[in-house]
PDB file of C-alpha atoms in Angstrom:
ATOM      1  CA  UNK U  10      56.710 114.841 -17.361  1.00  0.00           C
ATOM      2  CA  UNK U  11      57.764 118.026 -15.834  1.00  0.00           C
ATOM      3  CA  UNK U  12      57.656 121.474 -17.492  1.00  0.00           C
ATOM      4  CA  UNK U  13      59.176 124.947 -15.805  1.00  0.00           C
ATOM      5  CA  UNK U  14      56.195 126.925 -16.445  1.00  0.00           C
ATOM      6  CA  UNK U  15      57.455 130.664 -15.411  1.00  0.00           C
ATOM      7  CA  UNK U  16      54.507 132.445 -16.848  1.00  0.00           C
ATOM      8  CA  UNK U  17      50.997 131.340 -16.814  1.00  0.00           C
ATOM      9  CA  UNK U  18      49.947 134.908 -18.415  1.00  0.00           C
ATOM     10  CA  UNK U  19      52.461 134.309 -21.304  1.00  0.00           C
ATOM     11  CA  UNK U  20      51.152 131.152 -22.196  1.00  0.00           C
ATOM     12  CA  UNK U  21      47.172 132.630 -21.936  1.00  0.00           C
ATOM     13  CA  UNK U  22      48.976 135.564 -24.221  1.00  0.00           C
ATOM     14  CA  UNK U  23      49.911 132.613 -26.593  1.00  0.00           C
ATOM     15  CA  UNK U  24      46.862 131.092 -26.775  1.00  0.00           C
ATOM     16  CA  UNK U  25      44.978 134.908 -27.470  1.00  0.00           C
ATOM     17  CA  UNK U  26      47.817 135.397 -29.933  1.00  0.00           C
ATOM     18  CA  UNK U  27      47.277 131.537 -31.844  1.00  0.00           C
ATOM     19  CA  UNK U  28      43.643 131.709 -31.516  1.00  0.00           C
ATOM     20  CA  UNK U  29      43.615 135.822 -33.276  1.00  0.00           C
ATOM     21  CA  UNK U  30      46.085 134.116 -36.260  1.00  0.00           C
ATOM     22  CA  UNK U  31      43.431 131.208 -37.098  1.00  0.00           C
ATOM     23  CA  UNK U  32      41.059 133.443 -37.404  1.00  0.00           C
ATOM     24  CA  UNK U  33      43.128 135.852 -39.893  1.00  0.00           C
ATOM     25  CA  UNK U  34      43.804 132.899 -41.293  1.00  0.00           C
ATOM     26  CA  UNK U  35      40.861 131.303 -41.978  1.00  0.00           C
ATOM     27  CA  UNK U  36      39.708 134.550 -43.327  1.00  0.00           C
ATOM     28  CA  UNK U  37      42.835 135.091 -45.792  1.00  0.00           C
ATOM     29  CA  UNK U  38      41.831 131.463 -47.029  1.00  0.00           C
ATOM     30  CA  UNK U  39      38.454 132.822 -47.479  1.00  0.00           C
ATOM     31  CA  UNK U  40      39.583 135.569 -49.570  1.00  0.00           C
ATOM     32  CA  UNK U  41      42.020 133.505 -51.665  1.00  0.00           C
ATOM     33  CA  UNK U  42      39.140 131.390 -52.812  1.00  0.00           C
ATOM     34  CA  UNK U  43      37.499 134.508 -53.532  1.00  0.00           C
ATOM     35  CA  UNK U  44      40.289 136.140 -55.751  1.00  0.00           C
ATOM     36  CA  UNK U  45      40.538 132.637 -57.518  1.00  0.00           C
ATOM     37  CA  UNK U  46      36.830 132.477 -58.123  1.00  0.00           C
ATOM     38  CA  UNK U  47      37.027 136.069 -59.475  1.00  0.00           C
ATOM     39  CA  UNK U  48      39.944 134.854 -61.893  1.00  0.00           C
ATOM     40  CA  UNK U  49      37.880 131.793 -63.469  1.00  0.00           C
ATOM     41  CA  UNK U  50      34.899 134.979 -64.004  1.00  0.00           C
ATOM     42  CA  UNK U  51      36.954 137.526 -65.641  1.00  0.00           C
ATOM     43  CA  UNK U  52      38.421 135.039 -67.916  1.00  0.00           C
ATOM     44  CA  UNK U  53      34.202 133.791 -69.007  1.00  0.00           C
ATOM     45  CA  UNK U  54      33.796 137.736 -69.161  1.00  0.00           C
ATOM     46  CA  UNK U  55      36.429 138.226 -71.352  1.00  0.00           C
ATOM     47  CA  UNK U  56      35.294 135.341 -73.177  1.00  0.00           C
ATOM     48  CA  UNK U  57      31.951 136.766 -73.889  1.00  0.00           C
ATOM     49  CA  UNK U  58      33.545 140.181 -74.609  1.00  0.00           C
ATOM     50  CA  UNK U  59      35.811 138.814 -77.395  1.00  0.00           C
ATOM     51  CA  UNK U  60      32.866 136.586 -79.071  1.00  0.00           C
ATOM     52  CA  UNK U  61      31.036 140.456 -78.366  1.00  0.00           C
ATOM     53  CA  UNK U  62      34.137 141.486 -80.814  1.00  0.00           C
ATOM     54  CA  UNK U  63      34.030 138.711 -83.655  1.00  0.00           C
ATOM     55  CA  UNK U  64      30.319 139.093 -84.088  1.00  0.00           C
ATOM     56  CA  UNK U  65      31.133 143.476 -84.491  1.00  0.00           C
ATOM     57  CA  UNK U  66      34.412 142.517 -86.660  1.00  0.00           C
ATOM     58  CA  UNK U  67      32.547 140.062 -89.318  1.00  0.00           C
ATOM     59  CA  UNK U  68      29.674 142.677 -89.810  1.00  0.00           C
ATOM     60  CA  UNK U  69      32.988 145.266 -90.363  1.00  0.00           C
ATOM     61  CA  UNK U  70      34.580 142.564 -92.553  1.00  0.00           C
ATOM     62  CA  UNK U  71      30.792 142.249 -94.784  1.00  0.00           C
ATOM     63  CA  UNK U  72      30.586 146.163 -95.181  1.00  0.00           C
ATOM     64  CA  UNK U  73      34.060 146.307 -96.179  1.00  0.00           C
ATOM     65  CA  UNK U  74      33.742 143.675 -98.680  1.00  0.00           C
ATOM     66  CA  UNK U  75      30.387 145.261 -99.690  1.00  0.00           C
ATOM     67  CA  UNK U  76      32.031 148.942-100.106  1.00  0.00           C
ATOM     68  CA  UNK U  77      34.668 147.013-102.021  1.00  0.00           C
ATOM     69  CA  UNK U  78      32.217 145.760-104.418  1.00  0.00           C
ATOM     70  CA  UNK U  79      30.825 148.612-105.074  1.00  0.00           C
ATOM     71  CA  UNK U  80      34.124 150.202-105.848  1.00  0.00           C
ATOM     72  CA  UNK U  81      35.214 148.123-108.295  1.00  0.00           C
ATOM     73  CA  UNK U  82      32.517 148.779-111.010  1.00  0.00           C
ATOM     74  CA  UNK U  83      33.915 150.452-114.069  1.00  0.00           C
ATOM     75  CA  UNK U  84      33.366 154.451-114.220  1.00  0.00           C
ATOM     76  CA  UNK U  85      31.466 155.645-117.222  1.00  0.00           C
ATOM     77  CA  UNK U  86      34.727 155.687-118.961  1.00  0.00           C
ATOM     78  CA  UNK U  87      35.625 152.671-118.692  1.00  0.00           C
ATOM     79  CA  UNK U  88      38.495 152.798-116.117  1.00  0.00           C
ATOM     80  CA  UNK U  89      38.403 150.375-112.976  1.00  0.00           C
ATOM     81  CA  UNK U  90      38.466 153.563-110.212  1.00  0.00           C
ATOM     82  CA  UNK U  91      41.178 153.107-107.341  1.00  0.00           C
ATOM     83  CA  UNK U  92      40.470 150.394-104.589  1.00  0.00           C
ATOM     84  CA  UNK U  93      43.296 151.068-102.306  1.00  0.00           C
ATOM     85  CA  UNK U  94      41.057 152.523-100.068  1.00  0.00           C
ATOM     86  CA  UNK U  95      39.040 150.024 -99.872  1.00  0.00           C
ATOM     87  CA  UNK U  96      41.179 146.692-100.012  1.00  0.00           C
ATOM     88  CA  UNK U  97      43.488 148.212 -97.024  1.00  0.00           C
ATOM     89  CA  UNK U  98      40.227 149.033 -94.851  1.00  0.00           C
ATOM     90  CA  UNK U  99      39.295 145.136 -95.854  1.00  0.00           C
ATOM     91  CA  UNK U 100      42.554 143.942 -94.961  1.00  0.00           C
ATOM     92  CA  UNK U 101      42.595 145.786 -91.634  1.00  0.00           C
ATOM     93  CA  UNK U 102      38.622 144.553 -90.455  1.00  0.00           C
ATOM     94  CA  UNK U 103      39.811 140.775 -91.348  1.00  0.00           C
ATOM     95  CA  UNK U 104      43.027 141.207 -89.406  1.00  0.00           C
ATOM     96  CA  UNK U 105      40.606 142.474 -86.628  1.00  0.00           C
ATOM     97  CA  UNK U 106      38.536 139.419 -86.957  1.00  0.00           C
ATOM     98  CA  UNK U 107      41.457 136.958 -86.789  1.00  0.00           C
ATOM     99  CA  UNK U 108      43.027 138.464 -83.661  1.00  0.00           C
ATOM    100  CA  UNK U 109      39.260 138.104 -81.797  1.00  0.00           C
ATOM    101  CA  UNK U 110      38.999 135.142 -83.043  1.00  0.00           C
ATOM    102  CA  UNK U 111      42.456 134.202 -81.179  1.00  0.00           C
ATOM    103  CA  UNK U 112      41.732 135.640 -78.109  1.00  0.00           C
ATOM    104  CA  UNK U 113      38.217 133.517 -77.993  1.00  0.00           C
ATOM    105  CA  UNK U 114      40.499 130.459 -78.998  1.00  0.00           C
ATOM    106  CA  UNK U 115      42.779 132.161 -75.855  1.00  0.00           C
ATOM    107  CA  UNK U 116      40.004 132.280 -73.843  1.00  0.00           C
ATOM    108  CA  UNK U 117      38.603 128.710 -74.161  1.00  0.00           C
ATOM    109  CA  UNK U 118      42.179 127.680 -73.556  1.00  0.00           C
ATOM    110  CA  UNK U 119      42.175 129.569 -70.009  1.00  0.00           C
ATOM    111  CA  UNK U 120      38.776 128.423 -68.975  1.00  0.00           C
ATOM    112  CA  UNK U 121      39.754 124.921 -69.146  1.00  0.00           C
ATOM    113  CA  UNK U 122      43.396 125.086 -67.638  1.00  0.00           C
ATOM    114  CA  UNK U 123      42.996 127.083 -64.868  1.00  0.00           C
ATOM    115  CA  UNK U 124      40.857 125.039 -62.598  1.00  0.00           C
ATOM    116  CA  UNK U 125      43.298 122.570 -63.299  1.00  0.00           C
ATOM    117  CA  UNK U 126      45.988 124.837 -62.367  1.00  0.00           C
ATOM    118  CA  UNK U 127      44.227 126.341 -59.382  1.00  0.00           C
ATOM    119  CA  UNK U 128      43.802 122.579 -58.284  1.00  0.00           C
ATOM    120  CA  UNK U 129      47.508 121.221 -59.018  1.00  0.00           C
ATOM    121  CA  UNK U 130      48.982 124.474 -57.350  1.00  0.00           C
ATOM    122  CA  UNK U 131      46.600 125.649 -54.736  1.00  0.00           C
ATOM    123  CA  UNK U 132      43.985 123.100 -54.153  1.00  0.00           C
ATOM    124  CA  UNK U 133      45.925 120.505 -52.016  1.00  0.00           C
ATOM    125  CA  UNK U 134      48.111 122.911 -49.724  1.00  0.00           C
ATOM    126  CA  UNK U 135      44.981 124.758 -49.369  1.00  0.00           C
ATOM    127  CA  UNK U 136      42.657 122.250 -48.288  1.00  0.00           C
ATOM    128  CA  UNK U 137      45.393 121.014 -45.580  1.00  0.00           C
ATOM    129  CA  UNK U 138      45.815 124.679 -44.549  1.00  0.00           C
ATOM    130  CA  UNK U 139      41.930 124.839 -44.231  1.00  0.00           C
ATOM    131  CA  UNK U 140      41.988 121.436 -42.445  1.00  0.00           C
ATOM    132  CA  UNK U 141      44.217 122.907 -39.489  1.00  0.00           C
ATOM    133  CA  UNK U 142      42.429 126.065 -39.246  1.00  0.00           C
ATOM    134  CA  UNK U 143      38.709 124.052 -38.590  1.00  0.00           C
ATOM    135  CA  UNK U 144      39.754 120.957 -37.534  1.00  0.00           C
ATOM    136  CA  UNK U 145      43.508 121.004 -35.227  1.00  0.00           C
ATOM    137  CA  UNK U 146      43.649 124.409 -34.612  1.00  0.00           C
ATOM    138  CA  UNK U 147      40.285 124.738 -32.548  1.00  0.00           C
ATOM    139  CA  UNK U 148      41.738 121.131 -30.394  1.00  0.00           C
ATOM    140  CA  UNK U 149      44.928 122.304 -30.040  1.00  0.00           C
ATOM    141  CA  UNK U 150      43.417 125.585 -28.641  1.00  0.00           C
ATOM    142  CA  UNK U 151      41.137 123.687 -26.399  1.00  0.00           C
ATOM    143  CA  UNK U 152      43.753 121.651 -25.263  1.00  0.00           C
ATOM    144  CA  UNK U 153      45.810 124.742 -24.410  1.00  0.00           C
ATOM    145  CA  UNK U 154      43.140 126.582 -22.568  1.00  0.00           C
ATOM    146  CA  UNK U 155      42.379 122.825 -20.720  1.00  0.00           C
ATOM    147  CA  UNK U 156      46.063 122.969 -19.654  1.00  0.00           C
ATOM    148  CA  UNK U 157      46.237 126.551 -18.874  1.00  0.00           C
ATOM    149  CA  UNK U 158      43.037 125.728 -16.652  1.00  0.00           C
ATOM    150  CA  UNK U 159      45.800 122.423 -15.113  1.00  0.00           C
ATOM    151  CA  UNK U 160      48.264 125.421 -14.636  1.00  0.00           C
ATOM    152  CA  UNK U 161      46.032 127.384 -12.934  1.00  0.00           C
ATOM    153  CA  UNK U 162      44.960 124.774 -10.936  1.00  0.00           C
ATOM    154  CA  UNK U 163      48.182 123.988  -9.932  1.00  0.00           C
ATOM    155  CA  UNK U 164      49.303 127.329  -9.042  1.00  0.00           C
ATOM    156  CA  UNK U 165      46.738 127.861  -6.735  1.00  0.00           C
ATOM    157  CA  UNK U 166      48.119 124.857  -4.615  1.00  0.00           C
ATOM    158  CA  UNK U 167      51.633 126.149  -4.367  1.00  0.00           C
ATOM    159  CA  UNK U 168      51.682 128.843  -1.775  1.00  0.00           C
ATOM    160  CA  UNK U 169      55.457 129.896  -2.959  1.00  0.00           C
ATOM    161  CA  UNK U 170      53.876 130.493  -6.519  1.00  0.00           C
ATOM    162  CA  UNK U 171      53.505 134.755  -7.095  1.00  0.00           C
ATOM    163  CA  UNK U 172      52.571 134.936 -10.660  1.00  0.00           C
ATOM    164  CA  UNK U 173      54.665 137.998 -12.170  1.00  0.00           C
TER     165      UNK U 173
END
């Protein structure tokens, strides 16, 4: 096989130039995995947070019910005194309560489908992606540099060959 090699410098350029991108490469892999990782975290984080929130809204939703009690004795009159106070600060702690308690169910949800998305989406291309960059990328270098070495070789044989 024959090849018109003009350049032995732009092919060493190449190689500087394909080795430099596997390395930005392999570190841009690096820090996906990292931002993914950081995803699955904040998501147990906010987890804990809103379970944090249910446990501070159901002791709201206990004094509120409590102050309501206490409201609704008769006065010394007779009269029940106005609750309105009361039953709309109740109504607002349990709607509190409900919306933490759908965020944890949120939460849960999250946890357990996004490894599985992470995997369906990311996890094959990635691992082929990460394949090249350790495994074909450091022979295909090595097999460049061995033939830029052949080049080389052969160069220095041809006395009409003045490298530009």
């Amino acid at each position: 096989m024959a090849a018109d090699v003009r350049s032995i410098d732009a092919i060493r350029e190449w190689h500087a130039a394909l080795a430099t991108y596997g390395d930005t490469l392999g570190e841009a892999l690096a820090g996906v995995n990292l931002e993914l990782r950081r995803a699955e975290d904040w998501v147990a984080e906010q987890l804990a947070r809103w379970q944090r929130a249910i446990r501070d809204c159901e002791d709201d939703v206990t004094r509120c019910k409590a102050e309501l009690s206490q409201r609704k004795f008769p006065n010394w009159d007779g009269r029940e005194p106005d609750c309105t106070v009361q039953e709309k600060n109740l109504r607002v702690a349990r709607a509190r309560l409900e919306h933490a308690e759908d965020q944890v169910v949120k939460c849960r949800q999250w946890l357990q489908r996004l490894p599985k998305m992470i995997d369906e989406l990311y996890g094959g291309p990635g691992r082929r992606l990460a394949n090249l960059v350790e495994g074909a990328l450091p022979k295909a270098l090595a097999d460049l540099a061995r033939r830029i070495g052949s080049l080389d070789a052969y160069a220095g044989l041809r006395p009409d060959y003045a490298p530009a």
